[in-house]
Coordinates of C-alpha atoms in Angstrom, one line a residue:
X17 CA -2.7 -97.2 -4.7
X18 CA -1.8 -94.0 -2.7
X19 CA -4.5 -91.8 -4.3
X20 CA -6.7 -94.4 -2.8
X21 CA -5.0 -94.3 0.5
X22 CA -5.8 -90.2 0.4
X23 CA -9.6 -90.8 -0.5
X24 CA -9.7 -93.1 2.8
X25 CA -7.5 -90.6 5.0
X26 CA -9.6 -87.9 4.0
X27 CA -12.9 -89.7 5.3
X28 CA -11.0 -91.0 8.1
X29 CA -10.6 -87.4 9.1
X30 CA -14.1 -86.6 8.5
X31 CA -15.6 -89.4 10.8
X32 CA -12.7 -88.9 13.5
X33 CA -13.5 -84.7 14.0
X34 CA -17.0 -85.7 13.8
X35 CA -16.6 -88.4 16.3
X36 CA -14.5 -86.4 19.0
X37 CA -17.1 -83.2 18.7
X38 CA -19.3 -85.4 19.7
X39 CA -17.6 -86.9 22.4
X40 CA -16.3 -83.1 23.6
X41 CA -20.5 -82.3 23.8
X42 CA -21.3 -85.4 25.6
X43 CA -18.7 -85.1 28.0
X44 CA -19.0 -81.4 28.6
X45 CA -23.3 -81.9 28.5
X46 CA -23.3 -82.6 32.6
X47 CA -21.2 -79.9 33.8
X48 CA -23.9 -77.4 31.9
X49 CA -26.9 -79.1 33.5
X50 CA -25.3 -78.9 36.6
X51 CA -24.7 -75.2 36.3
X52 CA -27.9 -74.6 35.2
X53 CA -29.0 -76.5 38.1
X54 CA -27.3 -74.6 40.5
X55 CA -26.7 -77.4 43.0
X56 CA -24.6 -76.6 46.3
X57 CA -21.5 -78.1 47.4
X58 CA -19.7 -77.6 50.9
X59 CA -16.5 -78.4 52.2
X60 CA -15.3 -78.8 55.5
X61 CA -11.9 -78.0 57.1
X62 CA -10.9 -78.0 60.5
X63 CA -8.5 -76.0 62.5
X64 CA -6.5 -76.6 65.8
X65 CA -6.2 -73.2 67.7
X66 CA -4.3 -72.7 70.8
X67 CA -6.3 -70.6 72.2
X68 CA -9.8 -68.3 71.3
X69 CA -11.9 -65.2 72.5
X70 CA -15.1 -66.0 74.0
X71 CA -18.3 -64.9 72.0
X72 CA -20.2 -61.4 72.6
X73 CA -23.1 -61.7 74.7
X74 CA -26.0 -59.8 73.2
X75 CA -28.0 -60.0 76.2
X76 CA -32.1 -58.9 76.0
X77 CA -34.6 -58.7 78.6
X78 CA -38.2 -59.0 77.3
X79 CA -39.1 -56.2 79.8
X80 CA -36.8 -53.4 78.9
X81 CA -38.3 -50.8 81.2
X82 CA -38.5 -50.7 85.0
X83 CA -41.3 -49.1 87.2
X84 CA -39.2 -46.3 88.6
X85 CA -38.4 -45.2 85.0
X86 CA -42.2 -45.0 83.8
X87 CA -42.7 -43.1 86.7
X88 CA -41.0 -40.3 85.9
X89 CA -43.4 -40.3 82.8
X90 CA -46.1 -39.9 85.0
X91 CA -48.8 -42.5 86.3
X92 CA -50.8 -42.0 82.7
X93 CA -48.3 -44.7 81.4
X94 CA -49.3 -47.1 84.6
X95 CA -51.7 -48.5 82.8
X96 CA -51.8 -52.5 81.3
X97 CA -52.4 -51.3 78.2
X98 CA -50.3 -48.5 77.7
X99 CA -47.4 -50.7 79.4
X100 CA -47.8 -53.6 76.7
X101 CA -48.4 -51.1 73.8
X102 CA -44.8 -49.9 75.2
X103 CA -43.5 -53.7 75.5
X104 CA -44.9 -54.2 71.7
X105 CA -43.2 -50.9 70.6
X106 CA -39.6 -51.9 72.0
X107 CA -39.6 -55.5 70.8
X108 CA -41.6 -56.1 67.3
X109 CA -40.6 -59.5 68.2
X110 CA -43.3 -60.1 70.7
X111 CA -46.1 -60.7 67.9
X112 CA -44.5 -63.7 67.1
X113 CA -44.2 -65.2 70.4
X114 CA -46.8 -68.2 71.2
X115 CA -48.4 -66.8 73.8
X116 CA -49.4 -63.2 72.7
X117 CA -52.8 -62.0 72.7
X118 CA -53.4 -58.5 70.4
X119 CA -55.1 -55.5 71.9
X120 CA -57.9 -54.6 70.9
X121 CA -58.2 -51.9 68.2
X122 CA -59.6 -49.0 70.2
X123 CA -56.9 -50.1 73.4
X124 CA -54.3 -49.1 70.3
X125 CA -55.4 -45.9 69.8
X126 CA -55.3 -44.3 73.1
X127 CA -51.9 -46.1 73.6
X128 CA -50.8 -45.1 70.7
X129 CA -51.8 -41.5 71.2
X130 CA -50.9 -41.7 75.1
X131 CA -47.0 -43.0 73.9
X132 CA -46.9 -40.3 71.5
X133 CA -47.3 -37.2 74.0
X134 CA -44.9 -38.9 76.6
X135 CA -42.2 -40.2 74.1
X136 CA -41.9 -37.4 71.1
X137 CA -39.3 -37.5 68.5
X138 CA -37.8 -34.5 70.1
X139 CA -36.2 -35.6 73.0
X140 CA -36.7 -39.2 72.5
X141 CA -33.3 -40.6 73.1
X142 CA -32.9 -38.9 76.7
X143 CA -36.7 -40.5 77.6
X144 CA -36.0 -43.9 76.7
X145 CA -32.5 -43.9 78.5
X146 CA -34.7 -42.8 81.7
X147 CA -37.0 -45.8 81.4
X148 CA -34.8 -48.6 79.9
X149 CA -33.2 -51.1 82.6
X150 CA -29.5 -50.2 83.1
X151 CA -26.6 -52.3 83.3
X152 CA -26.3 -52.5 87.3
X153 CA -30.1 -53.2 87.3
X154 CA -29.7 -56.3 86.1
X155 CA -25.8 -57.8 86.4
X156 CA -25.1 -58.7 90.0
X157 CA -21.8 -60.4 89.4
X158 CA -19.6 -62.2 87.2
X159 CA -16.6 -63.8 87.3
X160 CA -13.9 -65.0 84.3
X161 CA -11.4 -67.6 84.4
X162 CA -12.8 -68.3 88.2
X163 CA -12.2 -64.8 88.9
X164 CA -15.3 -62.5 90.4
X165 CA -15.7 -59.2 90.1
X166 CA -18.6 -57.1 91.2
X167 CA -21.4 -55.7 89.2
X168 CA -20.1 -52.5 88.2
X169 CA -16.5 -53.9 87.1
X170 CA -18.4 -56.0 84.8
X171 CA -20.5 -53.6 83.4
X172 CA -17.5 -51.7 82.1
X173 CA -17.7 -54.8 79.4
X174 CA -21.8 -54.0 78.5
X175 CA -22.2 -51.1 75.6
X176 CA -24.8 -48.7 75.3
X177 CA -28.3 -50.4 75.1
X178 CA -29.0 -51.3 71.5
X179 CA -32.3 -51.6 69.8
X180 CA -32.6 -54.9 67.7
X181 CA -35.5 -56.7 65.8
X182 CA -35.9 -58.8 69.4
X183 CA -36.0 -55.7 71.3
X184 CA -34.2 -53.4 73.5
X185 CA -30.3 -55.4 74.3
X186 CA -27.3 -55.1 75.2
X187 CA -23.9 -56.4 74.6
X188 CA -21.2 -57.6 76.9
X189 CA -18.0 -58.1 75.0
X190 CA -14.7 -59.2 76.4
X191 CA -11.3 -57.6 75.8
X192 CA -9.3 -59.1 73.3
X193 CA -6.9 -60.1 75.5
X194 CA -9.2 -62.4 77.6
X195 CA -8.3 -65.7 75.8
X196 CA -9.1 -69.3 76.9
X197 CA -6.5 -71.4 76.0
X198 CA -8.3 -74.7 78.3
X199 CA -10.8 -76.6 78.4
X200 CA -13.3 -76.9 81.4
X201 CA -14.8 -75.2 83.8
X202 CA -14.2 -72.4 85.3
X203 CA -12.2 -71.3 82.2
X204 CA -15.0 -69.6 80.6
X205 CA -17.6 -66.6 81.6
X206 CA -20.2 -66.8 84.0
X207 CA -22.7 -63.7 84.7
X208 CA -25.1 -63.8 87.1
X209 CA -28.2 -61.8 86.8
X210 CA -30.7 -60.2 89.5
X211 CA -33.8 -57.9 88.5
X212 CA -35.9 -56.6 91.9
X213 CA -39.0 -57.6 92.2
X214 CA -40.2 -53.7 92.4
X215 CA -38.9 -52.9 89.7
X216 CA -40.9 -54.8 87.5
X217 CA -44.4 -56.3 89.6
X218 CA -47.7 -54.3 88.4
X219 CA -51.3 -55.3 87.9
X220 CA -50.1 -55.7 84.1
X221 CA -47.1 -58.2 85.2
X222 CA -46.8 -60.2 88.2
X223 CA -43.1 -62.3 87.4
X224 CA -40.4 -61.0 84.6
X225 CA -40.8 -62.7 81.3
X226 CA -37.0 -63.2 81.7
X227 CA -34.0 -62.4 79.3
X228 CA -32.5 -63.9 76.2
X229 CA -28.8 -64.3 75.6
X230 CA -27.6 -64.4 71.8
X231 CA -23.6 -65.2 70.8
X232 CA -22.1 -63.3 68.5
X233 CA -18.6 -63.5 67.0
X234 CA -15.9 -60.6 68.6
X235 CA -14.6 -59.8 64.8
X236 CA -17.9 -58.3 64.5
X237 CA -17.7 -54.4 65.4
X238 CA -20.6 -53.0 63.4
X239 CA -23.5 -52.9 65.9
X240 CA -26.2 -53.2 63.2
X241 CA -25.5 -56.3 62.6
X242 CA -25.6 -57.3 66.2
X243 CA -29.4 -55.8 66.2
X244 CA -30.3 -57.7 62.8
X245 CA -28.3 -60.9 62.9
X246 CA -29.7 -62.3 66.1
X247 CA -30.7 -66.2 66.3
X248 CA -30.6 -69.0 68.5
X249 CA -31.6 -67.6 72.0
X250 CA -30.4 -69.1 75.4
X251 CA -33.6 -68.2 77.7
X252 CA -32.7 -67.6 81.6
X253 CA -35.4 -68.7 83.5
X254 CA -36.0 -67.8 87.7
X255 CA -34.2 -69.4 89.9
X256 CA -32.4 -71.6 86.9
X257 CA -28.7 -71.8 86.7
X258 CA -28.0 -72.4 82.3
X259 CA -24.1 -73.9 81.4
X260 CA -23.3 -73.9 77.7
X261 CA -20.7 -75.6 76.1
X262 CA -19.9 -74.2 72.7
X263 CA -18.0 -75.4 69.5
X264 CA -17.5 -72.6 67.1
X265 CA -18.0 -72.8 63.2
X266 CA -17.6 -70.1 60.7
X267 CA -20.1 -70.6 57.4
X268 CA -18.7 -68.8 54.4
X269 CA -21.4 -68.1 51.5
X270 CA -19.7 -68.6 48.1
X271 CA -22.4 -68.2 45.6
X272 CA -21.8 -64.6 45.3
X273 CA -19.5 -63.9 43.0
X274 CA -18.0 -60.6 45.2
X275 CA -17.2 -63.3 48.4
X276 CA -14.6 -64.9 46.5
X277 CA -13.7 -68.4 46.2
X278 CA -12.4 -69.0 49.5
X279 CA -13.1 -68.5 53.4
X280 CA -10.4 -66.0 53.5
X281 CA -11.6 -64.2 50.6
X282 CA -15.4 -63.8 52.2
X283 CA -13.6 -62.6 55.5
X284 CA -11.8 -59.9 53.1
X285 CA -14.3 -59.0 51.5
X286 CA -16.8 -58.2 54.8
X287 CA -13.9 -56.7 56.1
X288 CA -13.6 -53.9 53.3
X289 CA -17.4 -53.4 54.3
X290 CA -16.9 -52.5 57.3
X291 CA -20.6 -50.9 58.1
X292 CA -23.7 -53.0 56.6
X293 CA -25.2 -51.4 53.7
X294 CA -27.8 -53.6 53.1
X295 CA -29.4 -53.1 55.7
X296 CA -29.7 -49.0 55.6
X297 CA -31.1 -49.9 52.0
X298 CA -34.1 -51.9 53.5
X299 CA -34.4 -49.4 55.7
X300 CA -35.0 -46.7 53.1
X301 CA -37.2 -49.0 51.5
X302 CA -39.2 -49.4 54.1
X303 CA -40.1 -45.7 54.9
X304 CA -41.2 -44.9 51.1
X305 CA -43.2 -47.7 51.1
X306 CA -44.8 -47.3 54.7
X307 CA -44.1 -43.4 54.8
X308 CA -43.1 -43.6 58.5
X309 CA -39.3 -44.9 60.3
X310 CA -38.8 -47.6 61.9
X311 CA -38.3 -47.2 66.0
X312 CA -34.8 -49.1 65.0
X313 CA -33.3 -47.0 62.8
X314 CA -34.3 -43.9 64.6
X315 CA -32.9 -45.1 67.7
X316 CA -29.4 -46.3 65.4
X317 CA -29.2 -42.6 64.4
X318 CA -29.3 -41.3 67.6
X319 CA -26.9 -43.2 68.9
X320 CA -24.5 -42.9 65.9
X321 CA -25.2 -46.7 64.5
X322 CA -26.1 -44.9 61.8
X323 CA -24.8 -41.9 60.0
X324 CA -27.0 -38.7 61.7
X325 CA -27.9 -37.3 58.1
X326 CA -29.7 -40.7 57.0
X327 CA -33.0 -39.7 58.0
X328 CA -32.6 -36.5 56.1
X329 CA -32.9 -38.0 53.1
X330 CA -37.0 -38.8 53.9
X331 CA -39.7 -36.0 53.6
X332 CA -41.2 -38.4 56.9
X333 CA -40.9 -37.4 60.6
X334 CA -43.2 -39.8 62.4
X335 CA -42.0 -43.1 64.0
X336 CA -44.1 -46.0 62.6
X337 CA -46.5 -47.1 65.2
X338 CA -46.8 -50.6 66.2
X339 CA -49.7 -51.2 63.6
X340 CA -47.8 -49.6 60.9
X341 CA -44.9 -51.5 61.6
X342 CA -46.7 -55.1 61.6
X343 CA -48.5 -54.4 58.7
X344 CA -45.8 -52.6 56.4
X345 CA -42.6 -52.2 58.0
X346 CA -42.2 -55.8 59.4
X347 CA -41.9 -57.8 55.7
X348 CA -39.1 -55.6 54.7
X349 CA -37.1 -55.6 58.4
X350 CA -37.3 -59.7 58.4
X351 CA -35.2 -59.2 55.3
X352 CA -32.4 -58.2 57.5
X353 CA -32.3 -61.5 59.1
X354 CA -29.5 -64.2 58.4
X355 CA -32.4 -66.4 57.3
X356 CA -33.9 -65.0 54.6
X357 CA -30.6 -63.2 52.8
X358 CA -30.9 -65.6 50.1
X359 CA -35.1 -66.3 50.3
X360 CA -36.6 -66.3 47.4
X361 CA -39.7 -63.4 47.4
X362 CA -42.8 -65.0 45.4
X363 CA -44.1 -63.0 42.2
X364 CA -47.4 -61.8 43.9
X365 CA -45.6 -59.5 46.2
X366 CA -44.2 -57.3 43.1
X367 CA -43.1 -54.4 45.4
X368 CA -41.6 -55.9 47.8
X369 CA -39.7 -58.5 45.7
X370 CA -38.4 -55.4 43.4
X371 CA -36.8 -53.8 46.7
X372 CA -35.5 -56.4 48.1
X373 CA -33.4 -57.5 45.2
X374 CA -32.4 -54.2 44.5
X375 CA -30.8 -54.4 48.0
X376 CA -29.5 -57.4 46.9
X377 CA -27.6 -56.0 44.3
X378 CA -26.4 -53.1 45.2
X379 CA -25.4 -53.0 48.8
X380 CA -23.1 -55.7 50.7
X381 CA -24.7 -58.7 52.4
X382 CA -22.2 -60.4 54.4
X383 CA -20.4 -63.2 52.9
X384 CA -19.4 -64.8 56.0
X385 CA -20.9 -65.4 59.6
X386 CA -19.8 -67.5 62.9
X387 CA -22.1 -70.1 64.3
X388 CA -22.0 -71.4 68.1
X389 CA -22.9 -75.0 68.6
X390 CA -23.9 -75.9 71.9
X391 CA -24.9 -78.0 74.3
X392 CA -26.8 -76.4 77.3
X393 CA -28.1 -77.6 80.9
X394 CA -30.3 -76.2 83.5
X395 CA -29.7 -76.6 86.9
X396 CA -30.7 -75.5 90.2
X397 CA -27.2 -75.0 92.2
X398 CA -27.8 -71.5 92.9
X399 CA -27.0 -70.5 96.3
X400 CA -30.0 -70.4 98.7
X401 CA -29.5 -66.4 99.1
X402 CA -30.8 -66.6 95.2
X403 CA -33.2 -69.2 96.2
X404 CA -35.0 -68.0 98.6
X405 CA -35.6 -64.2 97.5
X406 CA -38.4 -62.8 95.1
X407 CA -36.0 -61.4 93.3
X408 CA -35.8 -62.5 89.5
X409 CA -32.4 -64.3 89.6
X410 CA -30.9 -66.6 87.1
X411 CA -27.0 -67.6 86.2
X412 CA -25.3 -68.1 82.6
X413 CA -22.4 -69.9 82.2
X414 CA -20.4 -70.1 79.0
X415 CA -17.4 -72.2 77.9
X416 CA -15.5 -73.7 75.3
X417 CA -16.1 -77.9 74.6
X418 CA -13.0 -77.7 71.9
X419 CA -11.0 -75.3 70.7
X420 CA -11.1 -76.3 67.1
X421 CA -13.0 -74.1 64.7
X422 CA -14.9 -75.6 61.9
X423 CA -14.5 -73.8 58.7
X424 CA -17.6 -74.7 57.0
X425 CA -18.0 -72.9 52.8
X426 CA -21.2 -73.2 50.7
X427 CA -20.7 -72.4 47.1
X428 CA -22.5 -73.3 43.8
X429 CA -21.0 -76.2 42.6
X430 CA -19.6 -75.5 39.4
X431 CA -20.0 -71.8 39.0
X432 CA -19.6 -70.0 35.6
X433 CA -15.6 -69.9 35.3
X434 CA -15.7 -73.7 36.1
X435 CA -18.0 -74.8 33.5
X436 CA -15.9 -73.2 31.0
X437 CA -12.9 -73.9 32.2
X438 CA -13.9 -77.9 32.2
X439 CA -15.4 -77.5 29.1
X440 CA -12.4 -76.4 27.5
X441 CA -10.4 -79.1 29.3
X442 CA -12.6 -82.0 28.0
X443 CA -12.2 -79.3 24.1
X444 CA -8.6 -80.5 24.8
X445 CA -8.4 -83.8 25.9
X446 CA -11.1 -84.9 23.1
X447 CA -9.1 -83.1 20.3
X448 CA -5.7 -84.3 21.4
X449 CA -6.5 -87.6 21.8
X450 CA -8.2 -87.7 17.8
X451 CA -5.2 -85.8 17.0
X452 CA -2.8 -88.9 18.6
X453 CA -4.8 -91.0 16.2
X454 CA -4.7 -89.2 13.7
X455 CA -1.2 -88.7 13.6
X456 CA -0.3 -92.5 14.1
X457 CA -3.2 -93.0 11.3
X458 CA -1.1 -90.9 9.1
X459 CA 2.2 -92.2 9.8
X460 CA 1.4 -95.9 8.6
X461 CA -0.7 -94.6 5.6
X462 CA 3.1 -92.8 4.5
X463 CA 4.8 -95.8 5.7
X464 CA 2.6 -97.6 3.9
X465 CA 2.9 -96.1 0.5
X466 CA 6.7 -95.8 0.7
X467 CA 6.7 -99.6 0.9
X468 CA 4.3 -99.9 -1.9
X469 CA 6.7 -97.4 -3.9
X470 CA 9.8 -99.5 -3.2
X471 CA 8.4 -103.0 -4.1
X472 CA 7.5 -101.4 -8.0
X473 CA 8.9 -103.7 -11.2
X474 CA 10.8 -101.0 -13.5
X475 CA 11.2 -101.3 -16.9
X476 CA 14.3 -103.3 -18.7
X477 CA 17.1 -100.7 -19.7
X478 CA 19.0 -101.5 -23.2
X479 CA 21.8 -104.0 -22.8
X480 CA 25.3 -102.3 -23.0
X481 CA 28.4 -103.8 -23.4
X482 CA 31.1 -102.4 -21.3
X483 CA 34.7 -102.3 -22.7
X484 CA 37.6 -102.1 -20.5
X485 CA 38.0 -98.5 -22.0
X486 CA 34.2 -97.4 -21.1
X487 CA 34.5 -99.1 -17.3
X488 CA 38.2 -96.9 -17.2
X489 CA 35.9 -93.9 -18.0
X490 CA 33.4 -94.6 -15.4
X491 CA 36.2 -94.8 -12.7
X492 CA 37.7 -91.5 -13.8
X493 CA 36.9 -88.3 -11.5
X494 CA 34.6 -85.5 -12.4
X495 CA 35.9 -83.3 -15.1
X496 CA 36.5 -80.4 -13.3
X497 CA 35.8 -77.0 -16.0
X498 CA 38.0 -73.6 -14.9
X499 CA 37.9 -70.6 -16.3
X500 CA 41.7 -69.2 -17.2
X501 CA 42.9 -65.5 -18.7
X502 CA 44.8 -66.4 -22.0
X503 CA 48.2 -65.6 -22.8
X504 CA 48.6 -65.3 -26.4
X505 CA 52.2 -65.2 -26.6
X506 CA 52.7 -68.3 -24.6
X507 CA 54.1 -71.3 -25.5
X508 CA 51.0 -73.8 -25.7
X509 CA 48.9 -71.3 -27.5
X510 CA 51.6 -70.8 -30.1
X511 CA 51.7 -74.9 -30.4
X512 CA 47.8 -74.8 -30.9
X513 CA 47.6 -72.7 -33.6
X514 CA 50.4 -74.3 -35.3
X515 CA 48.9 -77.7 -34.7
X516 CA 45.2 -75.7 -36.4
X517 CA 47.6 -74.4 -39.2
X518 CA 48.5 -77.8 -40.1
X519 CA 45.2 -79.4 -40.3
X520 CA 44.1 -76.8 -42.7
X521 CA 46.7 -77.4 -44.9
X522 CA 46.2 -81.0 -45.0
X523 CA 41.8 -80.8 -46.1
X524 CA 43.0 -78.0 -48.2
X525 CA 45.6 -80.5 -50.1
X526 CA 43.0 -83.0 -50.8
X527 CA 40.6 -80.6 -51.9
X528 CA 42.4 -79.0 -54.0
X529 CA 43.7 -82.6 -55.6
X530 CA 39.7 -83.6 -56.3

């Protein structure tokens, strides 16, 4: 009956390790399709701070010249279509604004040619700082926690004028120290901003396009990606007073497998970087393809943005013209931006989908960024000084709504170490649990056969009589055998072999009667 009991168990085992594979691959079956599908999963935290640093200013006026400073070019440059060529030079961003119209081809020649002779690469540095708007040409006052101060204190917080993919800029950046630990106004920042009129009216332009203010997070101290990372522009109209009330969130990307798993982690791991790399590498890209630099990163090397022996590297002196910048250049800068870090570059552009992902993959793009939220509103409260005059005047005000920080992190959800590691959970679970069975399966199959061993008939033994003598025996103990050294001279082995001596003579005596 037992050997039939094995045959079962043995099947039994079959069909249960079959049964839990095939549960382990069903199980596991979803988590690999949802790796392979690469789906996104974000998490939210929030955090109370006491207190928090206002955002950089990256402040850009979309005429980045004045009058007197193109004067001292000479009145060659005093013409419309020198003086847009120039606009179109400072800012590559102007071709994508609604309202531009292109030159014509032969108008970009001769302003091409006229900026070359005025603005050489020798020299060039000095000749922009002369025409470029300064700080004090622009900021008339500004005041900070309802404290003013005058134009010139608060240009002691503006840096160096930096060139960025939206133009010439510059960025106004708070000490550390200046906290805001309230809420409402006049906590916060306000600038107020006058250009002369003289400074800017020509045949070419008859009102100031106006600025652009960007926010940017203070951690940030590589300028490059100030000039690259630019979105979401406040524009300061005439006459218009702008308030903005910001919440701050920081978005971590954690689908690269070098920004960690956490928000911290992407922090740490920018911070390591501390100067962009990707960037430089588009760069580079850029100038073999196009065989000319970018006005950007010549203008970064000068002012020590970049390292001075980068441009060494390139057999290439001349600066790429606005035409070779739109047509080549441009598709490899845009890279650069926040927006298209993780684009996807179609097949039919082979060359520059090959550069791009080497930069990709060899150089750092940052893992994490901070976002402002805002809500804005224009006004007119300026004081009738500002309302009256032809200056170009306008006010920003900036403040915090909350002072809780959104931590915001985008990662793949289930990346490569979690698929295996849930698949070898569900391994375990499935074979434990057909293990459990297996075990209690085997337990009442022993159980079982014990009882069928115990309930057995066994044969009838022969009767035996017992005598009293036999039953005495049974009770009697062990017979316990020792081994003991002999003495023959003692007493009881003297009696023995008398006692043998004896017997022999008595079968000798009837032996020798017969």
């Amino acid at each position: 009956m037992c050997s039939s009991v094995g045959a079962i168990r043995t099947f039994f085992f079959v069909i249960l390790f079959l049964a839990c594979f095939a549960l382990w691959v069903l199980h596991s079956l979803p988590i690999v399709f949802r790796f392979l599908d690469g789906a996104d999963h974000k998490t939210e935290k929030r955090l109370s701070l006491d207190q928090m640093s206002l955002p950089v200013l990256v402040i850009c006026s979309k005429l980045p010249y004045t009058k007197a400073g193109l004067n001292s070019l000479g009145s060659i440059v005093n013409q419309d279509f020198v003086l847009q060529y120039l606009r179109e030079w400072l800012d590559p961003s102007m071709v994508q604004s609604p309202d531009y119209v292109a030159m014509s081809s032969q108008e970009m020649r001769l302003a091409e040619s006229t900026i070359s002779q005025l603005l050489p690469n020798a020299g060039l540095k000095e000749r922009l700082s002369q025409i470029v708007i300064q700080c004090q040409d622009f900021i008339s006052s500004c005041a900070y926690g309802g404290v003013t101060m005058s134009g010139f204190e608060c240009c002691r917080q503006v840096e160096p004028f930096l060139a960025t993919l939206n133009g010439i800029c510059w960025t106004f950046k708070l000490n550390q120290t200046n906290m805001q630990s309230t809420i409402g106004y006049p906590q916060g920042l306000q600038i107020t901003f006058q250009i002369a009129r003289n400074s800017f009216l020509s045949s070419y332009l008859s009102s100031h396009p106006g600025l652009e203010i960007y926010l940017e997070p203070q951690d940030i101290r590589d300028r490059i990606r100030f000039a690259t990372e630019l979105q979401n522009p406040y524009y300061l109209k005439d006459k218009k007073s702008l308030r903005v009330l910001v919440t701050k969130e920081i978005l971590s990307d954690l689908k690269k497998g070098e920004c960690g798993r956490t928000t911290g982690e992407a922090f740490a791991s920018d911070k390591k970087m501390r100067n962009s790399s990707y960037v430089p590498c588009l760069v580079d890209a850029a100038v073999r393809e196009c065989n000319c630099v970018p006005l950007a990163a010549v203008l970064w090397t000068l002012q020590g943005d970049l390292d001075s022996s980068f441009l060494r590297r390139f057999n290439v002196s001349s600066i790429c013209t606005v035409a070779e910048y739109n047509r080549c250049a441009l598709k490899y800068m845009d890279y650069a931006r926040p927006k298209k870090w993780l684009y996807k570059i179609p097949s039919a552009y082979a060359d520059l989908k090959q550069a791009v992902d080497n930069c990709r993959r060899i150089a750092h793009v940052p893992c994490q960024r901070s976002v402002y939220h805002t809500t804005d509103h224009y006004s007119n409260d300026l004081p009738q000084e500002y309302q009256s005059t032809q200056d170009f005047v306008s006010r920003f005000s900036i403040d915090y709504d909350s002072l809780i920080v959104v931590e915001t992190s985008e990662g793949k959800d289930t990346d490569i170490w979690q698929m295996i590691t849930l698949i070898g959970y569900n391994l375990a679970t499935w074979f434990a649990i057909g293990h459990l069975i297996w075990s209690a399966l085997h337990l009442l199959g022993n159980k079982f056969c014990q009882h069928t061993s115990n309930n057995k008939v066994e044969p009838k033994q022969p009767m035996i009589i017992s005598s009293p003598i036999m039953r005495s025996a049974r009770q009697l103990p062990p017979l316990e055998i020792t081994s003991t050294a002999i003495d023959p001279n003692s007493r009881n082995v003297r009696n023995g072999n008398n006692h043998r001596n004896s017997l022999n003579s008595t079968e000798e005596g009837p032996a020798a009667a017969s």
